[in-house]
C-alpha cells in the first residue's frame, strides 16, 4: 500500500514538474515546489542534496561528480550518495560514458560528444521528432518515460584541426 501511494505521488510530481518546465518558471521556484512535493512523498531533501540538485538544474550540459566536488563543500562519497538518491527518485538522470557517469536534469535529452576533445553539447533543441515518436509508441501500447540519444563525431574546432592536418599531410606526401 505504501509503495503504491509513493508511486502515485511520484507520478504526480513528474506531471507537475513537466508543467512547471513548460511554463518557464525559474529554478528557485521549481526547487521550492519540488521540496514541498518531496515532503509529501516522504523523501528527505537535505541542504546538500538541494544544493547539488540546484547545480544540475541550472546546468545546460551533463556534469560529473568530480565537477560537483569543485562546486560544493562536500566529500566525494557524500556527493555520490546524494546523486544516487536524486537519480533513484528520478529527480535527475544519468548515463555512463568512457568510465565516467554524467548527470543531467531532463528526462529526454540528446547529446553530442566530440571524439577528440570530449566536449559535450546538449542538442535536444535540434530534435523535433519527439511528439511524433510519442504518438507512434502510444499506438503500439508503450508509454515513453525516458529518452536519451548520444551522437559522437568532431566538433567544429576539432574538425578544422583535422582538415588542416589532412591538407598538411597531403602536401607533405607530394614532396
PDB file of C-alpha atoms in Angstrom:
ATOM      1  CA  UNK A   1       0.000   0.000   0.000  1.00  0.00           C
ATOM      2  CA  UNK A   2       2.772   2.407   0.950  1.00  0.00           C
ATOM      3  CA  UNK A   3       4.632   1.622  -2.289  1.00  0.00           C
ATOM      4  CA  UNK A   4       1.532   2.319  -4.386  1.00  0.00           C
ATOM      5  CA  UNK A   5       0.914   5.596  -2.597  1.00  0.00           C
ATOM      6  CA  UNK A   6       4.557   6.529  -3.114  1.00  0.00           C
ATOM      7  CA  UNK A   7       4.308   5.814  -6.868  1.00  0.00           C
ATOM      8  CA  UNK A   8       1.161   7.918  -7.188  1.00  0.00           C
ATOM      9  CA  UNK A   9       2.889  10.894  -5.564  1.00  0.00           C
ATOM     10  CA  UNK A  10       5.994  10.432  -7.731  1.00  0.00           C
ATOM     11  CA  UNK A  11       3.862  10.372 -10.884  1.00  0.00           C
ATOM     12  CA  UNK A  12       2.060  13.493  -9.678  1.00  0.00           C
ATOM     13  CA  UNK A  13       5.429  15.109  -9.047  1.00  0.00           C
ATOM     14  CA  UNK A  14       6.619  14.410 -12.613  1.00  0.00           C
ATOM     15  CA  UNK A  15       3.376  15.740 -14.034  1.00  0.00           C
ATOM     16  CA  UNK A  16       3.766  18.957 -12.043  1.00  0.00           C
ATOM     17  CA  UNK A  17       7.474  19.329 -12.877  1.00  0.00           C
ATOM     18  CA  UNK A  18       6.766  18.898 -16.592  1.00  0.00           C
ATOM     19  CA  UNK A  19       4.122  21.611 -16.416  1.00  0.00           C
ATOM     20  CA  UNK A  20       6.455  23.886 -14.465  1.00  0.00           C
ATOM     21  CA  UNK A  21       9.153  23.480 -17.130  1.00  0.00           C
ATOM     22  CA  UNK A  22       6.647  24.233 -19.845  1.00  0.00           C
ATOM     23  CA  UNK A  23       5.648  27.444 -18.053  1.00  0.00           C
ATOM     24  CA  UNK A  24       9.305  28.506 -17.777  1.00  0.00           C
ATOM     25  CA  UNK A  25       9.146  29.023 -14.034  1.00  0.00           C
ATOM     26  CA  UNK A  26      12.534  29.967 -12.577  1.00  0.00           C
ATOM     27  CA  UNK A  27      14.741  27.322 -10.980  1.00  0.00           C
ATOM     28  CA  UNK A  28      14.306  28.614  -7.418  1.00  0.00           C
ATOM     29  CA  UNK A  29      10.514  28.404  -7.741  1.00  0.00           C
ATOM     30  CA  UNK A  30      10.834  24.885  -9.193  1.00  0.00           C
ATOM     31  CA  UNK A  31      13.022  23.903  -6.223  1.00  0.00           C
ATOM     32  CA  UNK A  32      10.523  25.341  -3.754  1.00  0.00           C
ATOM     33  CA  UNK A  33       7.654  23.368  -5.314  1.00  0.00           C
ATOM     34  CA  UNK A  34       9.892  20.304  -5.585  1.00  0.00           C
ATOM     35  CA  UNK A  35      10.738  20.468  -1.877  1.00  0.00           C
ATOM     36  CA  UNK A  36       7.065  20.657  -0.935  1.00  0.00           C
ATOM     37  CA  UNK A  37       6.189  17.685  -3.136  1.00  0.00           C
ATOM     38  CA  UNK A  38       9.125  15.643  -1.804  1.00  0.00           C
ATOM     39  CA  UNK A  39       7.994  16.191   1.746  1.00  0.00           C
ATOM     40  CA  UNK A  40       4.606  14.845   0.744  1.00  0.00           C
ATOM     41  CA  UNK A  41       6.275  11.712  -0.648  1.00  0.00           C
ATOM     42  CA  UNK A  42       8.424  11.212   2.494  1.00  0.00           C
ATOM     43  CA  UNK A  43      11.712  11.912   0.767  1.00  0.00           C
ATOM     44  CA  UNK A  44      14.224  13.972   2.626  1.00  0.00           C
ATOM     45  CA  UNK A  45      15.814  16.698   0.518  1.00  0.00           C
ATOM     46  CA  UNK A  46      18.745  17.833   2.654  1.00  0.00           C
ATOM     47  CA  UNK A  47      20.628  21.093   2.143  1.00  0.00           C
ATOM     48  CA  UNK A  48      23.467  19.284   0.339  1.00  0.00           C
ATOM     49  CA  UNK A  49      21.064  17.368  -1.921  1.00  0.00           C
ATOM     50  CA  UNK A  50      19.210  20.585  -2.667  1.00  0.00           C
ATOM     51  CA  UNK A  51      22.480  22.361  -3.480  1.00  0.00           C
ATOM     52  CA  UNK A  52      23.551  19.543  -5.823  1.00  0.00           C
ATOM     53  CA  UNK A  53      20.119  19.422  -7.440  1.00  0.00           C
ATOM     54  CA  UNK A  54      20.174  23.185  -7.992  1.00  0.00           C
ATOM     55  CA  UNK A  55      23.553  22.980  -9.769  1.00  0.00           C
ATOM     56  CA  UNK A  56      22.298  20.185 -12.019  1.00  0.00           C
ATOM     57  CA  UNK A  57      19.042  22.028 -12.785  1.00  0.00           C
ATOM     58  CA  UNK A  58      20.953  25.168 -13.779  1.00  0.00           C
ATOM     59  CA  UNK A  59      23.456  23.302 -15.954  1.00  0.00           C
ATOM     60  CA  UNK A  60      22.815  23.096 -19.682  1.00  0.00           C
ATOM     61  CA  UNK A  61      25.255  20.177 -20.062  1.00  0.00           C
ATOM     62  CA  UNK A  62      25.669  16.865 -18.243  1.00  0.00           C
ATOM     63  CA  UNK A  63      28.059  17.137 -15.301  1.00  0.00           C
ATOM     64  CA  UNK A  64      30.156  14.704 -13.287  1.00  0.00           C
ATOM     65  CA  UNK A  65      30.548  14.126  -9.565  1.00  0.00           C
ATOM     66  CA  UNK A  66      34.110  15.467  -9.824  1.00  0.00           C
ATOM     67  CA  UNK A  67      32.756  18.737 -11.214  1.00  0.00           C
ATOM     68  CA  UNK A  68      30.231  18.896  -8.355  1.00  0.00           C
ATOM     69  CA  UNK A  69      33.100  18.351  -5.891  1.00  0.00           C
ATOM     70  CA  UNK A  70      34.616  21.625  -7.111  1.00  0.00           C
ATOM     71  CA  UNK A  71      31.266  23.415  -6.700  1.00  0.00           C
ATOM     72  CA  UNK A  72      30.064  22.189  -3.289  1.00  0.00           C
ATOM     73  CA  UNK A  73      31.866  21.767   0.013  1.00  0.00           C
ATOM     74  CA  UNK A  74      31.347  18.032   0.477  1.00  0.00           C
ATOM     75  CA  UNK A  75      33.481  14.974   0.138  1.00  0.00           C
ATOM     76  CA  UNK A  76      33.109  12.846  -2.974  1.00  0.00           C
ATOM     77  CA  UNK A  77      31.321   9.986  -1.181  1.00  0.00           C
ATOM     78  CA  UNK A  78      28.590  12.361   0.078  1.00  0.00           C
ATOM     79  CA  UNK A  79      28.184  13.731  -3.422  1.00  0.00           C
ATOM     80  CA  UNK A  80      27.860  10.215  -4.864  1.00  0.00           C
ATOM     81  CA  UNK A  81      25.270   9.280  -2.214  1.00  0.00           C
ATOM     82  CA  UNK A  82      23.292  12.444  -2.964  1.00  0.00           C
ATOM     83  CA  UNK A  83      23.455  11.768  -6.706  1.00  0.00           C
ATOM     84  CA  UNK A  84      22.305   8.201  -6.107  1.00  0.00           C
ATOM     85  CA  UNK A  85      19.361   9.428  -4.022  1.00  0.00           C
ATOM     86  CA  UNK A  86      18.359  12.015  -6.630  1.00  0.00           C
ATOM     87  CA  UNK A  87      18.610   9.586  -9.546  1.00  0.00           C
ATOM     88  CA  UNK A  88      16.825   6.752  -7.696  1.00  0.00           C
ATOM     89  CA  UNK A  89      13.935   9.120  -7.110  1.00  0.00           C
ATOM     90  CA  UNK A  90      14.045  10.246 -10.760  1.00  0.00           C
ATOM     91  CA  UNK A  91      14.809  13.853  -9.935  1.00  0.00           C
ATOM     92  CA  UNK A  92      17.907  13.714 -12.144  1.00  0.00           C
ATOM     93  CA  UNK A  93      19.079  11.315 -14.824  1.00  0.00           C
ATOM     94  CA  UNK A  94      22.443   9.847 -15.698  1.00  0.00           C
ATOM     95  CA  UNK A  95      24.447   7.966 -18.290  1.00  0.00           C
ATOM     96  CA  UNK A  96      27.894   6.431 -18.406  1.00  0.00           C
ATOM     97  CA  UNK A  97      30.485   7.353 -20.997  1.00  0.00           C
ATOM     98  CA  UNK A  98      34.142   6.287 -21.029  1.00  0.00           C
ATOM     99  CA  UNK A  99      34.262   5.192 -17.362  1.00  0.00           C
ATOM    100  CA  UNK A 100      32.583   8.362 -16.115  1.00  0.00           C
ATOM    101  CA  UNK A 101      28.995   8.935 -15.025  1.00  0.00           C
ATOM    102  CA  UNK A 102      27.271  12.116 -16.164  1.00  0.00           C
ATOM    103  CA  UNK A 103      24.185  13.636 -14.526  1.00  0.00           C
ATOM    104  CA  UNK A 104      21.594  15.908 -16.119  1.00  0.00           C
ATOM    105  CA  UNK A 105      18.152  17.391 -15.459  1.00  0.00           C
ATOM    106  CA  UNK A 106      15.965  16.433 -18.411  1.00  0.00           C
ATOM    107  CA  UNK A 107      14.236  13.106 -18.874  1.00  0.00           C
ATOM    108  CA  UNK A 108      14.559  13.468 -22.661  1.00  0.00           C
ATOM    109  CA  UNK A 109      17.990  14.543 -23.871  1.00  0.00           C
ATOM    110  CA  UNK A 110      20.136  14.395 -26.973  1.00  0.00           C
ATOM    111  CA  UNK A 111      23.856  14.936 -26.542  1.00  0.00           C
ATOM    112  CA  UNK A 112      26.739  15.391 -28.972  1.00  0.00           C
ATOM    113  CA  UNK A 113      30.196  14.309 -27.737  1.00  0.00           C
ATOM    114  CA  UNK A 114      33.354  15.244 -29.639  1.00  0.00           C
ATOM    115  CA  UNK A 115      35.620  12.216 -30.100  1.00  0.00           C
ATOM    116  CA  UNK A 116      38.764  14.367 -29.934  1.00  0.00           C
ATOM    117  CA  UNK A 117      38.325  16.964 -27.185  1.00  0.00           C
ATOM    118  CA  UNK A 118      35.411  15.193 -25.368  1.00  0.00           C
ATOM    119  CA  UNK A 119      33.330  18.376 -25.184  1.00  0.00           C
ATOM    120  CA  UNK A 120      29.612  17.699 -24.651  1.00  0.00           C
ATOM    121  CA  UNK A 121      26.824  19.737 -26.127  1.00  0.00           C
ATOM    122  CA  UNK A 122      23.107  19.430 -25.465  1.00  0.00           C
ATOM    123  CA  UNK A 123      21.439  19.196 -28.890  1.00  0.00           C
ATOM    124  CA  UNK A 124      17.914  18.433 -27.661  1.00  0.00           C
ATOM    125  CA  UNK A 125      16.586  21.552 -29.368  1.00  0.00           C
ATOM    126  CA  UNK A 126      17.590  20.063 -32.748  1.00  0.00           C
ATOM    127  CA  UNK A 127      15.392  17.007 -32.199  1.00  0.00           C
ATOM    128  CA  UNK A 128      11.827  17.949 -33.099  1.00  0.00           C
ATOM    129  CA  UNK A 129      10.511  14.425 -33.746  1.00  0.00           C
ATOM    130  CA  UNK A 130       9.567  13.737 -30.126  1.00  0.00           C
ATOM    131  CA  UNK A 131       5.814  14.337 -30.482  1.00  0.00           C
ATOM    132  CA  UNK A 132       5.598  12.014 -33.480  1.00  0.00           C
ATOM    133  CA  UNK A 133       7.583   9.319 -31.631  1.00  0.00           C
ATOM    134  CA  UNK A 134       5.300   9.602 -28.584  1.00  0.00           C
ATOM    135  CA  UNK A 135       2.238   9.094 -30.766  1.00  0.00           C
ATOM    136  CA  UNK A 136       3.763   6.078 -32.530  1.00  0.00           C
ATOM    137  CA  UNK A 137       4.722   4.470 -29.225  1.00  0.00           C
ATOM    138  CA  UNK A 138       1.291   5.091 -27.700  1.00  0.00           C
ATOM    139  CA  UNK A 139      -0.363   3.435 -30.703  1.00  0.00           C
ATOM    140  CA  UNK A 140       1.763   0.354 -30.010  1.00  0.00           C
ATOM    141  CA  UNK A 141       0.774   0.412 -26.343  1.00  0.00           C
ATOM    142  CA  UNK A 142       4.017   1.832 -24.949  1.00  0.00           C
ATOM    143  CA  UNK A 143       4.414   4.826 -22.665  1.00  0.00           C
ATOM    144  CA  UNK A 144       7.723   6.658 -23.005  1.00  0.00           C
ATOM    145  CA  UNK A 145       9.177   7.751 -19.668  1.00  0.00           C
ATOM    146  CA  UNK A 146      12.796   8.366 -20.639  1.00  0.00           C
ATOM    147  CA  UNK A 147      14.572   9.047 -23.912  1.00  0.00           C
ATOM    148  CA  UNK A 148      18.238   9.731 -24.474  1.00  0.00           C
ATOM    149  CA  UNK A 149      20.418   9.781 -27.562  1.00  0.00           C
ATOM    150  CA  UNK A 150      24.164  10.233 -27.784  1.00  0.00           C
ATOM    151  CA  UNK A 151      25.811  11.312 -31.014  1.00  0.00           C
ATOM    152  CA  UNK A 152      29.573  11.340 -31.442  1.00  0.00           C
ATOM    153  CA  UNK A 153      31.831  12.944 -34.012  1.00  0.00           C
ATOM    154  CA  UNK A 154      34.065  16.011 -34.212  1.00  0.00           C
ATOM    155  CA  UNK A 155      33.177  19.491 -33.016  1.00  0.00           C
ATOM    156  CA  UNK A 156      33.803  22.499 -35.246  1.00  0.00           C
ATOM    157  CA  UNK A 157      37.231  23.263 -33.744  1.00  0.00           C
ATOM    158  CA  UNK A 158      38.470  19.667 -33.900  1.00  0.00           C
ATOM    159  CA  UNK A 159      37.071  19.279 -37.414  1.00  0.00           C
ATOM    160  CA  UNK A 160      39.069  22.342 -38.548  1.00  0.00           C
ATOM    161  CA  UNK A 161      42.219  20.874 -36.972  1.00  0.00           C
ATOM    162  CA  UNK A 162      41.583  17.531 -38.703  1.00  0.00           C
ATOM    163  CA  UNK A 163      41.086  19.207 -42.096  1.00  0.00           C
ATOM    164  CA  UNK A 164      44.292  21.216 -41.565  1.00  0.00           C
ATOM    165  CA  UNK A 165      46.197  18.046 -40.591  1.00  0.00           C
ATOM    166  CA  UNK A 166      44.849  16.198 -43.637  1.00  0.00           C
ATOM    167  CA  UNK A 167      45.803  19.025 -46.017  1.00  0.00           C
ATOM    168  CA  UNK A 168      49.250  19.296 -44.443  1.00  0.00           C
ATOM    169  CA  UNK A 169      49.743  15.522 -44.779  1.00  0.00           C
ATOM    170  CA  UNK A 170      48.732  15.608 -48.474  1.00  0.00           C
ATOM    171  CA  UNK A 171      51.207  18.471 -49.150  1.00  0.00           C
ATOM    172  CA  UNK A 172      53.993  16.579 -47.377  1.00  0.00           C
ATOM    173  CA  UNK A 173      53.139  13.388 -49.272  1.00  0.00           C
ATOM    174  CA  UNK A 174      53.536  15.203 -52.618  1.00  0.00           C
ATOM    175  CA  UNK A 175      57.029  16.414 -51.665  1.00  0.00           C
TER     176      UNK A 175
END
